[in-house]
Amino acid sequence: MSATAGPTGASSGRAIWVLNGANIGRLGTREPDVYGPASYDDLVEVCRRTAQDLGVDVDVRQTDAEGELLEWLHEAADEKVAVLLNPGGWSHTSVVLRDACAMLTAPLVEVHLSNIYAREAFRHRSLTSAVATGVICGLGVEGYALGLAFLAGRR
């Protein structure tokens, strides 16, 4: 099942996709001591507000199905769309997700709500980080605003 917020922003023709993987839709109730008190709706609102301020269009999506996330990345590659990606736990385990990210020609920023390097050792290695333009972690939903600002400047 996926949750999409749909395109929003200033209809500038400059698009950024915010793609969220497994469990991100559970923000606010899933380990708030680790991921913060913000809900998924709060995260979407931060993205929408930031995109509007930056004058870019944003399409925020979330899925708990790895195949769906892969399809979105393939679509982004075909459309040459910049991507802000929170792969969740798949960043540590999914070679196919890493390979889909490598197909992107527009910039890719990986974002994590928590500081993955201050957590369990298995989270310290991200397969997707190796093919990302940059990585933001540990800043909660504010990391999304920073990632969008960077990508808006690169388009």
PDB file of C-alpha atoms in Angstrom:
ATOM      1  CA  MET A   1       0.000   0.000   0.000  1.00  0.00           C
ATOM      2  CA  SER A   2       1.319   3.425  -0.826  1.00  0.00           C
ATOM      3  CA  ALA A   3       0.475   6.882   0.347  1.00  0.00           C
ATOM      4  CA  THR A   4       1.038   9.769  -2.009  1.00  0.00           C
ATOM      5  CA  ALA A   5       0.532  13.432  -1.366  1.00  0.00           C
ATOM      6  CA  GLY A   6       0.517  14.308  -5.044  1.00  0.00           C
ATOM      7  CA  PRO A   7       2.251  17.136  -6.821  1.00  0.00           C
ATOM      8  CA  THR A   8       2.215  20.503  -5.168  1.00  0.00           C
ATOM      9  CA  GLY A   9       4.262  23.654  -5.214  1.00  0.00           C
ATOM     10  CA  ALA A  10       4.528  26.555  -7.585  1.00  0.00           C
ATOM     11  CA  SER A  11       3.900  24.707 -10.882  1.00  0.00           C
ATOM     12  CA  SER A  12       7.292  25.834 -12.056  1.00  0.00           C
ATOM     13  CA  GLY A  13       8.003  22.849 -14.256  1.00  0.00           C
ATOM     14  CA  ARG A  14      10.888  22.067 -11.921  1.00  0.00           C
ATOM     15  CA  ALA A  15       9.954  18.902 -10.098  1.00  0.00           C
ATOM     16  CA  ILE A  16      11.439  17.055  -7.151  1.00  0.00           C
ATOM     17  CA  TRP A  17      10.106  13.727  -6.003  1.00  0.00           C
ATOM     18  CA  VAL A  18      10.255  12.833  -2.327  1.00  0.00           C
ATOM     19  CA  LEU A  19      10.174   9.047  -2.101  1.00  0.00           C
ATOM     20  CA  ASN A  20       9.797   7.353   1.272  1.00  0.00           C
ATOM     21  CA  GLY A  21      10.248   3.660   1.950  1.00  0.00           C
ATOM     22  CA  ALA A  22       9.059   1.191   4.526  1.00  0.00           C
ATOM     23  CA  ASN A  23       7.614   2.346   7.845  1.00  0.00           C
ATOM     24  CA  ILE A  24       7.922   6.077   7.117  1.00  0.00           C
ATOM     25  CA  GLY A  25       4.132   6.290   7.058  1.00  0.00           C
ATOM     26  CA  ARG A  26       4.184   5.292  10.747  1.00  0.00           C
ATOM     27  CA  LEU A  27       6.019   8.428  11.884  1.00  0.00           C
ATOM     28  CA  GLY A  28       4.768   9.872  15.131  1.00  0.00           C
ATOM     29  CA  THR A  29       3.823   6.457  16.492  1.00  0.00           C
ATOM     30  CA  ARG A  30       6.873   4.374  15.563  1.00  0.00           C
ATOM     31  CA  GLU A  31       9.716   4.876  18.055  1.00  0.00           C
ATOM     32  CA  PRO A  32       9.258   8.629  18.540  1.00  0.00           C
ATOM     33  CA  ASP A  33      12.346   8.633  20.774  1.00  0.00           C
ATOM     34  CA  VAL A  34      14.367   7.657  17.674  1.00  0.00           C
ATOM     35  CA  TYR A  35      12.461   9.280  14.795  1.00  0.00           C
ATOM     36  CA  GLY A  36      10.918  12.246  16.599  1.00  0.00           C
ATOM     37  CA  PRO A  37       7.332  13.267  17.335  1.00  0.00           C
ATOM     38  CA  ALA A  38       6.465  14.476  13.818  1.00  0.00           C
ATOM     39  CA  SER A  39       3.818  12.486  11.959  1.00  0.00           C
ATOM     40  CA  TYR A  40       3.947  11.541   8.287  1.00  0.00           C
ATOM     41  CA  ASP A  41       1.418  14.314   7.626  1.00  0.00           C
ATOM     42  CA  ASP A  42       3.832  16.744   9.309  1.00  0.00           C
ATOM     43  CA  LEU A  43       6.629  15.525   7.036  1.00  0.00           C
ATOM     44  CA  VAL A  44       4.453  16.032   3.948  1.00  0.00           C
ATOM     45  CA  GLU A  45       3.552  19.541   5.115  1.00  0.00           C
ATOM     46  CA  VAL A  46       7.239  20.430   5.615  1.00  0.00           C
ATOM     47  CA  CYS A  47       7.933  19.256   2.054  1.00  0.00           C
ATOM     48  CA  ARG A  48       4.986  21.171   0.581  1.00  0.00           C
ATOM     49  CA  ARG A  49       5.788  24.382   2.432  1.00  0.00           C
ATOM     50  CA  THR A  50       9.484  24.172   1.547  1.00  0.00           C
ATOM     51  CA  ALA A  51       8.738  23.485  -2.125  1.00  0.00           C
ATOM     52  CA  GLN A  52       6.392  26.453  -2.282  1.00  0.00           C
ATOM     53  CA  ASP A  53       9.038  28.707  -0.715  1.00  0.00           C
ATOM     54  CA  LEU A  54      11.632  27.414  -3.208  1.00  0.00           C
ATOM     55  CA  GLY A  55       9.324  27.735  -6.221  1.00  0.00           C
ATOM     56  CA  VAL A  56       9.483  24.065  -7.182  1.00  0.00           C
ATOM     57  CA  ASP A  57       6.915  21.319  -7.577  1.00  0.00           C
ATOM     58  CA  VAL A  58       7.097  18.419  -5.155  1.00  0.00           C
ATOM     59  CA  ASP A  59       5.496  15.001  -5.281  1.00  0.00           C
ATOM     60  CA  VAL A  60       5.675  13.210  -1.914  1.00  0.00           C
ATOM     61  CA  ARG A  61       5.159   9.453  -1.901  1.00  0.00           C
ATOM     62  CA  GLN A  62       5.464   6.636   0.643  1.00  0.00           C
ATOM     63  CA  THR A  63       5.300   2.885   0.223  1.00  0.00           C
ATOM     64  CA  ASP A  64       5.893  -0.228   2.270  1.00  0.00           C
ATOM     65  CA  ALA A  65       6.380  -2.258  -0.930  1.00  0.00           C
ATOM     66  CA  GLU A  66       9.946  -2.390  -2.231  1.00  0.00           C
ATOM     67  CA  GLY A  67       8.794  -3.152  -5.782  1.00  0.00           C
ATOM     68  CA  GLU A  68       6.670  -0.023  -5.863  1.00  0.00           C
ATOM     69  CA  LEU A  69       9.610   2.102  -4.727  1.00  0.00           C
ATOM     70  CA  LEU A  70      11.718   0.533  -7.495  1.00  0.00           C
ATOM     71  CA  GLU A  71       9.044   1.421 -10.065  1.00  0.00           C
ATOM     72  CA  TRP A  72       9.018   5.023  -8.855  1.00  0.00           C
ATOM     73  CA  LEU A  73      12.811   5.218  -9.145  1.00  0.00           C
ATOM     74  CA  HIS A  74      12.672   3.790 -12.674  1.00  0.00           C
ATOM     75  CA  GLU A  75      10.042   6.398 -13.555  1.00  0.00           C
ATOM     76  CA  ALA A  76      12.189   9.170 -12.042  1.00  0.00           C
ATOM     77  CA  ALA A  77      15.160   7.955 -14.093  1.00  0.00           C
ATOM     78  CA  ASP A  78      13.090   7.984 -17.280  1.00  0.00           C
ATOM     79  CA  GLU A  79      11.721  11.460 -16.548  1.00  0.00           C
ATOM     80  CA  LYS A  80      15.076  12.825 -15.290  1.00  0.00           C
ATOM     81  CA  VAL A  81      13.507  14.024 -12.044  1.00  0.00           C
ATOM     82  CA  ALA A  82      15.556  14.944  -8.974  1.00  0.00           C
ATOM     83  CA  VAL A  83      14.839  12.659  -6.016  1.00  0.00           C
ATOM     84  CA  LEU A  84      14.952  13.083  -2.251  1.00  0.00           C
ATOM     85  CA  LEU A  85      14.912   9.497  -0.989  1.00  0.00           C
ATOM     86  CA  ASN A  86      14.374   8.025   2.450  1.00  0.00           C
ATOM     87  CA  PRO A  87      14.787   4.314   1.745  1.00  0.00           C
ATOM     88  CA  GLY A  88      14.342   3.414   5.408  1.00  0.00           C
ATOM     89  CA  GLY A  89      15.838   0.055   6.303  1.00  0.00           C
ATOM     90  CA  TRP A  90      16.163  -0.895   2.633  1.00  0.00           C
ATOM     91  CA  SER A  91      19.217   1.389   2.442  1.00  0.00           C
ATOM     92  CA  HIS A  92      21.115  -1.262   4.409  1.00  0.00           C
ATOM     93  CA  THR A  93      19.846  -4.361   2.616  1.00  0.00           C
ATOM     94  CA  SER A  94      18.638  -3.770  -0.931  1.00  0.00           C
ATOM     95  CA  VAL A  95      21.073  -4.138  -3.799  1.00  0.00           C
ATOM     96  CA  VAL A  96      18.228  -3.739  -6.312  1.00  0.00           C
ATOM     97  CA  LEU A  97      17.249  -0.417  -4.722  1.00  0.00           C
ATOM     98  CA  ARG A  98      20.871   0.732  -4.917  1.00  0.00           C
ATOM     99  CA  ASP A  99      20.982  -0.277  -8.590  1.00  0.00           C
ATOM    100  CA  ALA A 100      17.750   1.608  -9.331  1.00  0.00           C
ATOM    101  CA  CYS A 101      19.222   4.705  -7.666  1.00  0.00           C
ATOM    102  CA  ALA A 102      22.336   4.354  -9.835  1.00  0.00           C
ATOM    103  CA  MET A 103      20.121   4.715 -12.938  1.00  0.00           C
ATOM    104  CA  LEU A 104      19.096   8.248 -11.964  1.00  0.00           C
ATOM    105  CA  THR A 105      20.690  11.004 -14.015  1.00  0.00           C
ATOM    106  CA  ALA A 106      19.255  13.907 -12.012  1.00  0.00           C
ATOM    107  CA  PRO A 107      20.602  14.529  -8.505  1.00  0.00           C
ATOM    108  CA  LEU A 108      19.678  12.141  -5.687  1.00  0.00           C
ATOM    109  CA  VAL A 109      19.816  13.083  -2.010  1.00  0.00           C
ATOM    110  CA  GLU A 110      19.373  10.326   0.553  1.00  0.00           C
ATOM    111  CA  VAL A 111      17.760  11.425   3.807  1.00  0.00           C
ATOM    112  CA  HIS A 112      17.303   9.641   7.128  1.00  0.00           C
ATOM    113  CA  LEU A 113      15.362  11.044  10.069  1.00  0.00           C
ATOM    114  CA  SER A 114      17.711   9.507  12.626  1.00  0.00           C
ATOM    115  CA  ASN A 115      21.498   9.561  12.707  1.00  0.00           C
ATOM    116  CA  ILE A 116      22.151   6.096  11.295  1.00  0.00           C
ATOM    117  CA  TYR A 117      25.797   6.316  12.435  1.00  0.00           C
ATOM    118  CA  ALA A 118      24.781   6.727  16.093  1.00  0.00           C
ATOM    119  CA  ARG A 119      22.628   3.599  16.027  1.00  0.00           C
ATOM    120  CA  GLU A 120      23.159  -0.142  15.677  1.00  0.00           C
ATOM    121  CA  ALA A 121      26.244  -1.189  13.700  1.00  0.00           C
ATOM    122  CA  PHE A 122      24.193  -2.775  10.908  1.00  0.00           C
ATOM    123  CA  ARG A 123      22.729   0.668  10.122  1.00  0.00           C
ATOM    124  CA  HIS A 124      26.145   2.258   9.599  1.00  0.00           C
ATOM    125  CA  ARG A 125      26.404   0.962   6.027  1.00  0.00           C
ATOM    126  CA  SER A 126      24.038   2.309   3.398  1.00  0.00           C
ATOM    127  CA  LEU A 127      24.137   0.720  -0.036  1.00  0.00           C
ATOM    128  CA  THR A 128      22.208   3.626  -1.545  1.00  0.00           C
ATOM    129  CA  SER A 129      24.540   6.306  -0.149  1.00  0.00           C
ATOM    130  CA  ALA A 130      27.283   5.178  -2.519  1.00  0.00           C
ATOM    131  CA  VAL A 131      25.271   6.358  -5.535  1.00  0.00           C
ATOM    132  CA  ALA A 132      23.664   9.453  -3.973  1.00  0.00           C
ATOM    133  CA  THR A 133      24.785  13.003  -4.670  1.00  0.00           C
ATOM    134  CA  GLY A 134      24.623  13.635  -0.922  1.00  0.00           C
ATOM    135  CA  VAL A 135      23.305  12.235   2.349  1.00  0.00           C
ATOM    136  CA  ILE A 136      21.489  13.962   5.219  1.00  0.00           C
ATOM    137  CA  CYS A 137      20.840  12.124   8.474  1.00  0.00           C
ATOM    138  CA  GLY A 138      19.887  12.822  12.048  1.00  0.00           C
ATOM    139  CA  LEU A 139      17.997  16.082  11.527  1.00  0.00           C
ATOM    140  CA  GLY A 140      14.445  14.754  11.648  1.00  0.00           C
ATOM    141  CA  VAL A 141      11.926  16.212   9.217  1.00  0.00           C
ATOM    142  CA  GLU A 142      14.101  19.330   8.903  1.00  0.00           C
ATOM    143  CA  GLY A 143      16.490  17.170   6.882  1.00  0.00           C
ATOM    144  CA  TYR A 144      13.838  17.002   4.172  1.00  0.00           C
ATOM    145  CA  ALA A 145      13.730  20.808   3.928  1.00  0.00           C
ATOM    146  CA  LEU A 146      17.519  20.911   3.583  1.00  0.00           C
ATOM    147  CA  GLY A 147      17.492  18.211   0.923  1.00  0.00           C
ATOM    148  CA  LEU A 148      14.795  19.998  -1.059  1.00  0.00           C
ATOM    149  CA  ALA A 149      16.727  23.280  -0.866  1.00  0.00           C
ATOM    150  CA  PHE A 150      19.851  21.592  -2.198  1.00  0.00           C
ATOM    151  CA  LEU A 151      17.981  19.862  -5.025  1.00  0.00           C
ATOM    152  CA  ALA A 152      16.117  23.047  -5.972  1.00  0.00           C
ATOM    153  CA  GLY A 153      19.478  24.755  -6.412  1.00  0.00           C
ATOM    154  CA  ARG A 154      20.779  21.922  -8.603  1.00  0.00           C
ATOM    155  CA  ARG A 155      17.880  21.840 -11.093  1.00  0.00           C
TER     156      ARG A 155
END
